[in-house]
């Protein structure tokens, strides 16, 4: 992936840039909004990471300008303020996701991966398949190795989110948002508990594990490698 | 005109303005009355003089010069006894006085106003009609004393009115100025104490509820709001000093130790882990403080929309029931018959509020406790409660736990930032709700009353 990082704090920009390069991506760094506009004009990026507070043209305005020029590059906005209003402002300006500073790099990477793979046109799949796990979205049934698995509605949604993003990491907060529409950082291990219940139904009775815990990051569902 | 200081006083200015206005109107009205009355009286005098003149003229034309002279003599005698004071004069072609008062003729034919001495022993103005008949000049005049009198009465009355107006205006202005000055002095004194730092000072509001009271009332409301904000800022600084300095201190120590361990060539991983954890704690506390101040500062209410609390409570139970079960709690939702509990608010914040209350209960209750979310509605309000049968909070501590970073002594060892209930309080306040903590006998019952949303906002 080719990523443009728009961040005026050099330390933070290097941290994101080096992290992305280590993960095998190409990252360009610029320190202000005006420069970002000319970079975005000259190069087609797969992703942009935009800090909200920038000298000159600020992050919100930058996103608005990009969207008004029909540039639909997925944008993740970084904010220092975690208030509800700040998040909504960012999304309303046209950003696709937001992340509050400070953040763990794994969270940023997981969210960028999710953004990059977001299909341009939502294709209606009716059956999701990962290894021997099969989900019928119309009948709302799940089968593994031919055996049907009985899931609660929310467990079904959780599994669906994991299967749709197979091979990629979903962090705790991403799962809370996608499955429960919950924008709050619980102090208790709610996600872990739901995952472990899902595992007991989907993984435990079978030989191979599909739901993997990625340490210090989140969860990923994929076929054994 | 007026000293500059007085001139800046609004009642004085208004008083002066109105006095000037009234006097101007009085002068104009007075002048119009005066001149129209004078005209009218003069017309009447002219008519009277003309009548007298015509009578004499007819006498002459019918009877001749001698009869006229005799008639004039007679008229003079009659007039000296009557109320009217008439004068007559008749001179020949050569200017010799034939009859009547000397010193009047010759004059050009027509009407004249002249002063004549010594008629009835007084000097006076007369209205005179003069004309020439067959070479003879005849003058008939009438005293203008009546006009003069009316004129004097008019002027005297107008002057009296003017003086009365000036005196009344002056008295009114002084009275008003004093009254307003006293009130303004009160307002100024209160504002001055505020500017000197006494945030408890409030503007005096009288019982009359007039516009100045309205004004004072709004300033007082503004002051209360400002006072709240000031206290919030002071509180935040104190909180930061109190609860952020401690983990910062630990962070500092851990970095020092990590460096010295490195110098000795040993593995600093455990210290780095500690540093990471402390930084995380600091960030959590800081973010909590920030969101509370943001919410207390009045988050944007235009994003408020209809939120069904039943929906919200159900999803909270769904998220937390598994964890609750694993930790030995019984989490359930209790509500009367199927109903909608619609309020106007921010869904994320209300979610946050309820999650906080549930987590709080789970954190402070021993395993096996029952946590119950209750929903009910009564006249235009929705009552949302989270009750447990855990250790509860002593009555004297219940108000304090709503404060930021306040933690019961016994819960110092349990995890938590001490911000949960303060956040709950802030969110409740933003939504115009009332929050109360009560004894659940045993346990704690947190109740939130929110105004029900209008149907059309659904």
XYZ file of C-alpha atoms in Angstrom:
683
model
C 0.000 0.000 0.000
C 1.059 3.575 -0.611
C 0.188 5.771 2.347
C 0.416 9.548 2.756
C 0.995 10.658 6.320
C 0.019 14.263 7.034
C 1.353 15.065 10.499
C 3.268 18.103 11.734
C 4.797 16.379 14.747
C 7.951 14.830 13.262
C 8.266 12.263 16.032
C 4.734 11.015 15.491
C 5.093 11.096 11.690
C 8.302 9.029 11.845
C 6.675 6.586 14.243
C 3.789 5.965 11.854
C 5.985 6.068 8.742
C 8.608 3.643 10.058
C 5.938 1.318 11.406
C 4.188 1.202 8.039
C 7.470 0.648 6.149
C 8.323 -2.183 8.531
C 4.945 -3.696 7.723
C 5.939 -3.591 4.048
C 4.122 -0.473 2.879
C 5.326 2.689 1.166
C 4.840 5.785 3.270
C 5.266 9.468 2.343
C 5.348 12.070 5.102
C 4.299 15.706 4.819
C 3.971 18.235 7.610
C 1.203 20.547 6.449
C -2.112 20.590 4.658
C -1.066 22.592 1.623
C 1.817 20.247 0.855
C -0.518 17.296 1.381
C -2.843 18.664 -1.316
C -0.066 18.794 -3.936
C 1.141 15.292 -2.989
C -2.401 13.938 -3.230
C -2.746 15.621 -6.604
C 0.482 14.177 -8.005
C 0.257 10.625 -6.664
C -2.589 8.182 -6.245
C -2.501 6.957 -2.668
C -4.248 3.911 -1.281
C -4.649 5.561 2.096
C -4.143 8.822 3.938
C -3.479 9.396 7.616
C -4.368 13.010 8.489
C -3.759 14.751 11.785
C -6.581 17.067 12.723
C -4.407 19.890 14.012
C -2.083 21.093 11.273
C -0.393 24.419 10.612
C -1.999 26.390 7.790
C -4.710 24.248 6.267
C -6.024 22.114 9.141
C -6.968 18.454 8.880
C -10.724 18.956 8.673
C -10.420 21.502 5.868
C -7.892 19.323 4.036
C -10.340 16.416 4.031
C -13.156 18.696 2.875
C -11.036 20.057 0.012
C -9.981 16.553 -1.055
C -13.587 15.347 -1.031
C -14.753 18.386 -2.982
C -12.229 17.503 -5.716
C -13.800 14.035 -5.886
C -10.747 12.406 -4.336
C -12.141 9.328 -2.616
C -8.928 8.015 -1.033
C -9.747 6.363 2.304
C -8.749 8.746 5.088
C -8.065 7.969 8.722
C -8.074 11.037 10.897
C -5.960 11.388 14.016
C -7.302 13.571 16.793
C -6.000 14.494 20.212
C -9.485 15.203 21.456
C -11.633 12.170 22.192
C -14.908 14.050 22.581
C -17.943 12.786 20.724
C -18.248 16.064 18.837
C -14.673 15.886 17.597
C -15.221 12.413 16.204
C -18.464 13.339 14.522
C -16.883 16.496 13.058
C -14.156 14.370 11.469
C -16.548 11.865 9.958
C -18.876 14.606 8.730
C -15.996 16.327 6.964
C -15.527 13.144 4.942
C -12.966 11.081 6.850
C -13.616 7.324 6.882
C -12.348 6.541 10.358
C -10.757 8.304 13.300
C -8.288 7.381 15.973
C -7.614 9.238 19.186
C -4.009 9.976 20.150
C -2.154 8.384 21.798
C -2.793 5.018 20.190
C -1.075 1.670 19.853
C 0.495 1.148 16.436
C -1.306 -2.187 16.124
C -4.635 -0.355 16.399
C -3.639 2.070 13.641
C -2.416 -0.740 11.387
C -5.564 -2.824 11.926
C -7.783 0.147 11.101
C -5.736 1.104 8.026
C -5.951 -2.480 6.767
C -9.693 -2.473 7.262
C -9.998 0.834 5.387
C -7.798 -0.236 2.478
C -9.787 -3.379 1.815
C -13.138 -1.675 2.084
C -14.756 -2.665 -1.193
C -15.650 0.246 -3.406
C -18.991 -1.309 -4.284
C -20.631 -3.394 -1.598
C -20.997 -6.726 -3.317
C -23.783 -8.797 -1.860
C -22.341 -12.092 -0.820
C -24.784 -14.622 0.507
C -22.301 -17.222 1.713
C -19.019 -16.553 3.554
C -16.430 -19.335 3.623
C -13.176 -19.686 5.557
C -11.565 -23.130 5.491
C -14.288 -25.564 6.536
C -16.390 -22.834 8.186
C -19.415 -21.736 6.228
C -21.874 -18.942 6.957
C -25.175 -18.565 5.102
C -26.158 -14.915 5.439
C -29.655 -15.460 4.041
C -30.690 -18.436 6.171
C -28.519 -17.123 9.000
C -26.972 -20.537 9.616
C -23.375 -21.511 10.366
C -21.794 -24.875 9.562
C -18.359 -26.204 10.192
C -17.184 -29.465 8.716
C -20.797 -30.205 7.837
C -22.008 -29.793 11.432
C -24.374 -26.939 12.093
C -23.453 -24.547 14.881
C -26.126 -22.793 16.902
C -25.257 -19.124 17.544
C -26.939 -16.243 19.377
C -27.780 -13.278 17.077
C -24.894 -11.182 18.399
C -22.466 -14.112 18.174
C -23.549 -14.482 14.578
C -22.760 -10.815 13.884
C -19.398 -11.136 15.631
C -18.487 -14.162 13.548
C -19.699 -12.429 10.392
C -17.436 -9.417 11.071
C -14.454 -11.720 11.665
C -15.175 -13.778 8.534
C -15.653 -10.748 6.294
C -12.231 -9.492 7.318
C -10.564 -12.885 7.263
C -6.804 -12.738 7.583
C -6.878 -9.228 8.991
C -6.783 -8.073 12.575
C -9.823 -6.647 14.335
C -8.954 -4.809 17.510
C -11.196 -4.774 20.579
C -12.441 -1.266 19.851
C -13.098 -2.087 16.192
C -15.198 -5.090 17.235
C -17.111 -3.035 19.817
C -17.937 -0.485 17.117
C -18.815 -2.930 14.367
C -20.728 -5.546 16.370
C -22.352 -3.572 19.166
C -22.183 0.002 17.835
C -20.485 0.771 21.121
C -18.153 3.773 21.312
C -16.862 3.417 24.818
C -13.748 1.791 26.183
C -14.949 -0.808 28.688
C -12.768 -1.474 31.704
C -13.977 -5.053 31.773
C -13.068 -7.800 29.356
C -16.352 -7.827 27.438
C -14.841 -8.542 24.030
C -12.566 -11.292 25.363
C -15.558 -12.978 26.968
C -17.661 -12.869 23.821
C -14.735 -14.179 21.764
C -14.148 -17.016 24.179
C -17.843 -17.989 24.011
C -17.703 -17.895 20.233
C -14.541 -20.002 20.283
C -16.197 -22.572 22.487
C -18.791 -23.073 19.750
C -16.742 -22.540 16.582
C -13.245 -23.803 17.443
C -13.320 -26.040 20.461
C -15.240 -29.033 19.034
C -12.904 -29.124 16.024
C -9.268 -30.002 15.466
C -7.996 -26.775 13.991
C -8.237 -23.289 15.400
C -9.658 -20.525 13.172
C -10.028 -17.619 15.609
C -6.573 -16.387 16.565
C -5.584 -13.945 19.274
C -2.989 -11.456 18.018
C -1.053 -10.425 21.071
C -1.411 -6.784 22.162
C -3.575 -6.185 19.138
C -6.811 -8.061 18.635
C -8.332 -11.026 16.883
C -8.089 -12.533 13.470
C -10.016 -15.339 11.841
C -8.145 -17.272 9.187
C -7.507 -20.760 7.860
C -4.562 -22.620 9.397
C -1.305 -21.743 7.687
C -24.890 73.524 29.668
C -24.875 70.580 32.052
C -21.728 69.292 33.720
C -20.371 66.381 31.702
C -20.814 63.879 34.544
C -24.496 64.735 34.953
C -24.993 64.646 31.218
C -23.841 60.990 31.151
C -26.676 60.123 33.505
C -29.542 58.683 31.455
C -32.468 59.919 33.621
C -31.024 63.443 33.617
C -30.740 63.320 29.861
C -34.242 61.986 29.440
C -35.609 64.608 31.887
C -33.854 67.410 30.046
C -35.029 66.154 26.692
C -38.648 65.914 27.761
C -38.610 69.324 29.469
C -37.258 70.908 26.292
C -39.829 69.075 24.238
C -42.743 70.127 26.457
C -41.563 73.749 26.558
C -41.225 73.866 22.789
C -44.737 72.501 22.352
C -46.015 74.976 24.940
C -44.370 77.956 23.202
C -45.697 76.936 19.796
C -49.217 76.238 21.092
C -49.119 79.454 23.166
C -48.005 81.558 20.221
C -50.671 80.108 17.943
C -53.394 80.737 20.560
C -52.092 84.216 21.316
C -52.002 85.384 17.746
C -55.292 83.852 16.715
C -57.094 85.351 19.713
C -55.513 88.722 19.019
C -56.587 88.603 15.374
C -60.112 87.654 16.337
C -60.341 90.477 18.913
C -58.933 93.026 16.461
C -61.449 91.967 13.833
C -64.223 92.530 16.328
C -62.834 95.942 17.306
C -62.557 96.909 13.633
C -66.181 95.876 13.094
C -67.289 97.919 16.089
C -65.334 101.005 14.984
C -66.681 100.665 11.460
C -70.254 100.434 12.802
C -69.764 103.650 14.814
C -68.116 105.383 11.824
C -70.895 104.363 9.425
C -73.509 105.674 11.851
C -71.820 109.100 11.898
C -71.316 109.067 8.138
C -75.044 108.379 7.596
C -75.836 111.206 10.052
C -73.685 113.627 7.985
C -75.063 112.569 4.649
C -78.644 112.984 5.856
C -78.369 115.994 8.194
C -75.138 117.875 7.295
C -71.984 119.002 9.030
C -73.488 120.746 12.028
C -75.610 117.787 13.099
C -72.511 115.617 12.786
C -70.530 117.903 15.071
C -73.375 117.889 17.589
C -73.704 114.117 17.339
C -69.977 113.693 17.979
C -70.239 115.863 21.067
C -73.154 113.706 22.239
C -71.320 110.505 21.537
C -68.304 111.716 23.507
C -70.535 112.407 26.487
C -72.252 109.011 26.250
C -68.993 107.170 25.757
C -67.395 108.750 28.796
C -70.133 107.180 30.901
C -70.314 103.768 29.181
C -68.037 100.816 29.446
C -66.630 101.372 26.013
C -64.002 104.034 25.605
C -64.481 105.659 22.224
C -62.606 108.627 20.691
C -63.731 110.873 17.859
C -62.102 113.566 15.750
C -63.273 115.705 12.813
C -61.116 118.199 10.906
C -61.875 120.544 8.041
C -60.218 120.737 4.628
C -57.702 123.097 6.118
C -56.888 120.938 9.072
C -58.876 122.809 11.730
C -60.313 120.650 14.484
C -64.081 120.829 14.224
C -64.970 118.359 16.935
C -63.512 115.649 19.223
C -60.077 114.751 20.417
C -57.144 116.839 19.210
C -53.864 115.267 18.097
C -55.339 112.349 16.160
C -55.830 113.776 12.686
C -54.627 114.213 10.067
C -54.086 110.534 9.149
C -54.295 108.611 5.926
C -57.671 106.952 5.299
C -57.940 103.372 6.673
C -57.406 101.587 9.987
C -54.636 102.583 12.387
C -53.401 101.528 15.791
C -52.084 104.533 17.692
C -51.385 105.660 21.220
C -53.491 108.528 22.467
C -52.842 110.409 25.697
C -55.347 111.572 28.204
C -58.592 109.920 27.200
C -60.372 109.192 30.474
C -57.215 110.161 32.255
C -55.177 107.275 30.945
C -52.795 106.662 28.102
C -53.861 103.874 25.907
C -53.732 102.305 22.515
C -56.614 102.844 20.226
C -57.868 101.309 17.010
C -58.788 104.157 14.688
C -60.856 104.240 11.462
C -60.158 107.319 9.313
C -61.904 108.380 6.116
C -62.559 111.526 4.089
C -66.154 112.624 3.559
C -66.651 115.640 1.210
C -63.211 116.969 2.141
C -63.805 116.546 5.891
C -61.618 114.003 7.703
C -63.484 111.874 10.265
C -61.778 109.519 12.771
C -63.531 107.073 15.097
C -61.422 105.024 17.540
C -61.943 102.419 20.217
C -59.762 101.591 23.159
C -57.765 98.371 22.869
C -57.694 97.794 26.602
C -59.689 94.523 26.300
C -57.179 93.054 23.870
C -54.374 94.133 26.089
C -55.973 92.447 29.085
C -56.572 89.190 27.259
C -53.007 89.345 26.020
C -51.665 89.844 29.517
C -53.754 86.969 30.935
C -52.595 84.688 28.137
C -48.947 85.501 28.617
C -49.242 85.135 32.390
C -50.931 81.747 32.023
C -48.350 80.527 29.543
C -45.514 81.611 31.788
C -47.122 79.902 34.789
C -47.505 76.693 32.764
C -43.873 76.876 31.641
C -42.627 77.358 35.160
C -44.823 74.500 36.384
C -43.483 72.221 33.670
C -39.891 73.101 34.445
C -40.404 72.562 38.170
C -42.265 69.277 37.674
C -39.670 68.018 35.198
C -36.874 68.977 37.542
C -38.534 67.241 40.467
C -39.269 64.165 38.331
C -35.732 64.050 36.996
C -34.229 64.326 40.447
C -36.533 61.622 41.772
C -35.864 59.266 38.838
C -32.143 59.978 38.869
C -31.966 59.178 42.569
C -33.935 55.982 42.169
C -31.918 54.798 39.188
C -28.687 55.969 40.711
C -29.333 53.845 43.797
C -30.101 50.807 41.650
C -27.198 51.376 39.287
C -24.892 51.865 42.246
C -26.085 48.489 43.549
C -25.470 46.822 40.182
C -22.074 48.471 39.818
C -21.001 47.507 43.314
C -21.976 43.870 42.686
C -20.130 43.753 39.364
C -17.097 45.354 40.930
C -16.951 42.703 43.625
C -17.163 40.054 40.890
C -14.313 41.670 38.994
C -12.319 41.700 42.195
C -12.752 37.950 42.396
C -15.819 37.457 44.547
C -17.695 34.994 42.367
C -20.502 34.706 44.890
C -21.613 38.314 44.389
C -24.934 38.717 42.591
C -26.723 41.772 41.245
C -29.630 42.961 43.428
C -33.034 42.110 41.943
C -35.956 44.166 43.262
C -39.483 42.869 43.665
C -40.853 45.071 40.875
C -39.616 42.722 38.122
C -39.055 45.575 35.664
C -36.647 45.650 32.726
C -33.630 46.411 34.917
C -34.540 43.403 37.062
C -34.779 41.219 33.957
C -31.396 42.498 32.937
C -29.905 41.867 36.379
C -31.477 38.426 36.367
C -29.811 37.451 33.068
C -26.474 38.803 34.256
C -26.871 36.753 37.429
C -27.557 33.622 35.393
C -24.479 34.326 33.301
C -22.459 34.837 36.472
C -23.675 31.529 37.902
C -22.692 29.751 34.696
C -19.301 31.448 34.698
C -18.836 30.600 38.346
C -19.594 26.965 37.547
C -17.052 26.991 34.741
C -14.452 28.692 36.914
C -14.954 26.122 39.611
C -14.758 23.352 37.025
C -11.431 24.702 35.770
C -10.112 25.029 39.306
C -11.326 21.529 40.050
C -9.658 20.112 36.941
C -6.349 21.702 37.850
C -6.599 20.304 41.353
C -7.568 16.898 39.985
C -4.676 16.885 37.551
C -2.261 17.848 40.288
C -3.680 15.155 42.499
C -4.190 12.187 40.242
C -1.804 12.736 37.360
C 1.255 13.757 39.317
C 1.334 10.448 41.170
C 1.536 8.171 38.105
C 3.854 10.727 36.467
C 6.140 10.348 39.456
C 6.096 6.583 39.112
C 6.760 6.878 35.381
C 9.739 9.091 36.114
C 11.147 6.615 38.627
C 10.685 3.712 36.203
C 12.573 5.522 33.418
C 15.450 6.339 35.788
C 15.624 2.740 36.890
C 15.440 1.467 33.326
C 18.386 3.716 32.407
C 20.497 2.599 35.362
C 19.698 -1.059 34.669
C 20.804 -0.518 31.055
C 24.057 1.064 32.217
C 24.817 -2.073 34.183
C 24.138 -4.094 31.073
C 20.983 -5.747 32.394
C 17.604 -6.272 30.719
C 15.271 -3.275 31.209
C 12.158 -4.964 29.746
C 10.185 -5.116 32.997
C 10.792 -1.403 33.611
C 9.758 -0.550 30.074
C 6.580 -2.558 30.593
C 5.941 -0.576 33.762
C 6.539 2.699 31.933
C 4.091 1.657 29.250
C 1.449 0.803 31.848
C 1.891 4.078 33.719
C 1.635 6.051 30.480
C -1.566 4.186 29.697
C -3.006 4.987 33.138
C -2.102 8.653 32.786
C -3.741 8.790 29.383
C -6.925 7.110 30.601
C -7.254 9.513 33.519
C -6.447 12.491 31.336
C -8.967 11.500 28.694
C -11.606 10.933 31.360
C -10.982 14.400 32.788
C -11.093 15.934 29.331
C -14.380 14.321 28.388
C -15.953 15.330 31.685
C -14.941 18.965 31.225
C -16.038 18.828 27.606
C -19.450 17.495 28.596
C -19.735 19.912 31.525
C -18.755 22.758 29.214
C -21.870 21.913 27.222
C -21.362 19.495 24.352
C -23.285 20.388 21.234
C -26.925 19.689 21.866
C -27.907 20.036 18.221
C -26.767 16.480 17.714
C -29.329 15.254 20.219
C -31.900 12.861 18.832
C -34.533 10.468 20.046
C -32.947 7.590 21.981
C -34.949 4.593 23.160
C -33.593 3.725 26.589
C -35.077 0.222 26.379
C -33.021 -0.439 23.246
C -29.972 0.940 24.962
C -30.487 -1.079 28.153
C -31.024 -4.256 26.155
C -27.804 -3.831 24.223
C -25.883 -3.110 27.438
C -27.256 -6.281 29.003
C -26.301 -8.153 25.854
C -22.732 -6.838 25.917
C -22.142 -7.314 29.630
C -24.178 -10.400 30.522
C -21.474 -12.809 29.372
C -18.764 -11.094 31.439
C -21.155 -10.770 34.365
C -21.984 -14.451 34.182
C -18.312 -15.430 34.054
C -17.566 -13.351 37.116
C -20.559 -14.776 38.980
C -22.918 -11.805 38.705
C -26.520 -11.910 37.726
C -27.239 -9.012 35.361
C -30.826 -8.479 34.324
C -33.245 -5.913 33.005
C -36.486 -5.256 34.813
C -39.285 -3.191 33.386
C -43.068 -3.111 33.443
C -45.181 -3.944 30.362
C -44.021 -3.361 26.809
C -43.449 0.344 26.443
C -41.075 2.761 24.798
C -38.773 4.865 26.890
C -37.885 7.607 24.497
C -35.669 10.497 25.582
C -33.821 13.178 23.651
C -30.086 12.881 23.902
C -26.743 11.688 22.641
C -26.860 7.934 22.144
C -23.127 7.396 22.636
C -23.052 9.407 25.855
C -26.105 7.666 27.299
C -24.555 4.320 26.359
C -21.429 5.458 28.132
C -23.446 6.413 31.204
C -25.213 3.083 31.512
C -22.041 1.072 30.794
C -20.251 3.048 33.505
C -22.932 2.284 36.070
C -22.909 -1.421 35.229
C -19.112 -1.621 35.297
C -19.083 0.296 38.547
C -21.458 -2.212 40.114
C -19.411 -5.149 38.820
C -16.216 -3.600 40.134
C -17.426 -2.960 43.661
C -19.712 -5.931 44.314
C -18.560 -9.389 45.338
C -19.291 -12.328 43.033
C -22.809 -13.671 43.311
C -24.331 -10.176 43.547
C -27.409 -9.299 41.540
C -27.199 -6.231 39.301
C -30.498 -5.001 38.018
C -31.172 -2.359 35.376
C -34.637 -0.940 35.923
C -36.780 1.120 33.559
C -40.066 2.778 34.338
C -41.902 5.900 33.349
C -44.011 8.309 35.303
C -45.535 11.595 34.266
C -43.358 12.939 31.441
C -40.176 11.340 32.799
C -38.247 8.127 32.322
C -36.647 6.559 35.367
C -33.535 4.514 34.675
C -31.880 2.782 37.586
C -28.982 0.448 38.198
C -29.237 -1.351 41.510
C -27.055 -3.954 43.176
C -27.051 -5.812 46.462
C -23.354 -5.241 47.121
C -21.693 -3.246 49.883
C -23.338 0.051 48.916
C -22.063 3.550 49.737
C -22.507 5.132 53.191
C -25.098 7.922 53.146
C -22.568 10.652 54.016
C -20.320 9.643 51.106
C -22.989 9.547 48.398
C -22.609 13.148 47.290
C -18.843 12.970 47.320
C -18.568 9.961 45.011
C -20.083 12.055 42.220
C -16.991 14.235 42.343
C -14.098 13.629 40.040
C -11.383 11.286 41.253
C -13.106 10.756 44.575
C -12.803 7.190 45.708
C -13.951 5.553 48.865
C -10.993 4.715 51.059
C -11.771 1.027 50.915
C -11.907 1.043 47.105
C -8.479 2.620 46.664
C -7.106 -0.820 45.994
C -9.676 -1.793 43.366
C -9.025 -0.739 39.788
C -10.738 2.329 38.362
C -9.930 5.955 37.771
C -12.500 7.412 40.128
C -13.999 9.242 37.179
C -16.890 6.936 36.321
C -19.583 8.448 38.517
C -18.396 12.013 37.808
C -18.787 11.257 34.108
C -22.237 9.789 34.780
C -23.175 12.964 36.654
C -21.869 15.189 33.857
C -23.791 13.248 31.188
C -26.931 13.315 33.327
C -26.619 17.091 33.795
C -26.120 17.630 30.061
C -29.392 15.796 29.410
C -31.269 17.787 32.055
C -31.603 14.683 34.202
C -31.511 14.262 37.955
C -29.181 11.698 39.419
C -29.638 10.236 42.860
C -27.831 7.623 44.885
C -29.845 5.656 47.405
C -29.618 2.694 49.712
C -30.917 -0.437 47.984
C -31.039 -2.223 51.360
C -28.568 -3.748 50.912
C -26.496 -2.292 48.111
C -26.523 0.813 45.979
C -29.281 2.119 43.760
C -28.333 4.792 41.235
C -31.411 6.410 39.713
C -31.508 8.735 36.767
C -34.652 10.657 35.857
C -34.737 12.020 32.322
C -37.467 14.119 30.720
C -39.411 12.050 28.195
C -39.050 13.076 24.555
C -41.911 14.628 22.642
C -43.526 12.196 20.294
C -42.652 14.144 17.174
C -38.955 13.950 17.996
C -39.001 10.162 17.713
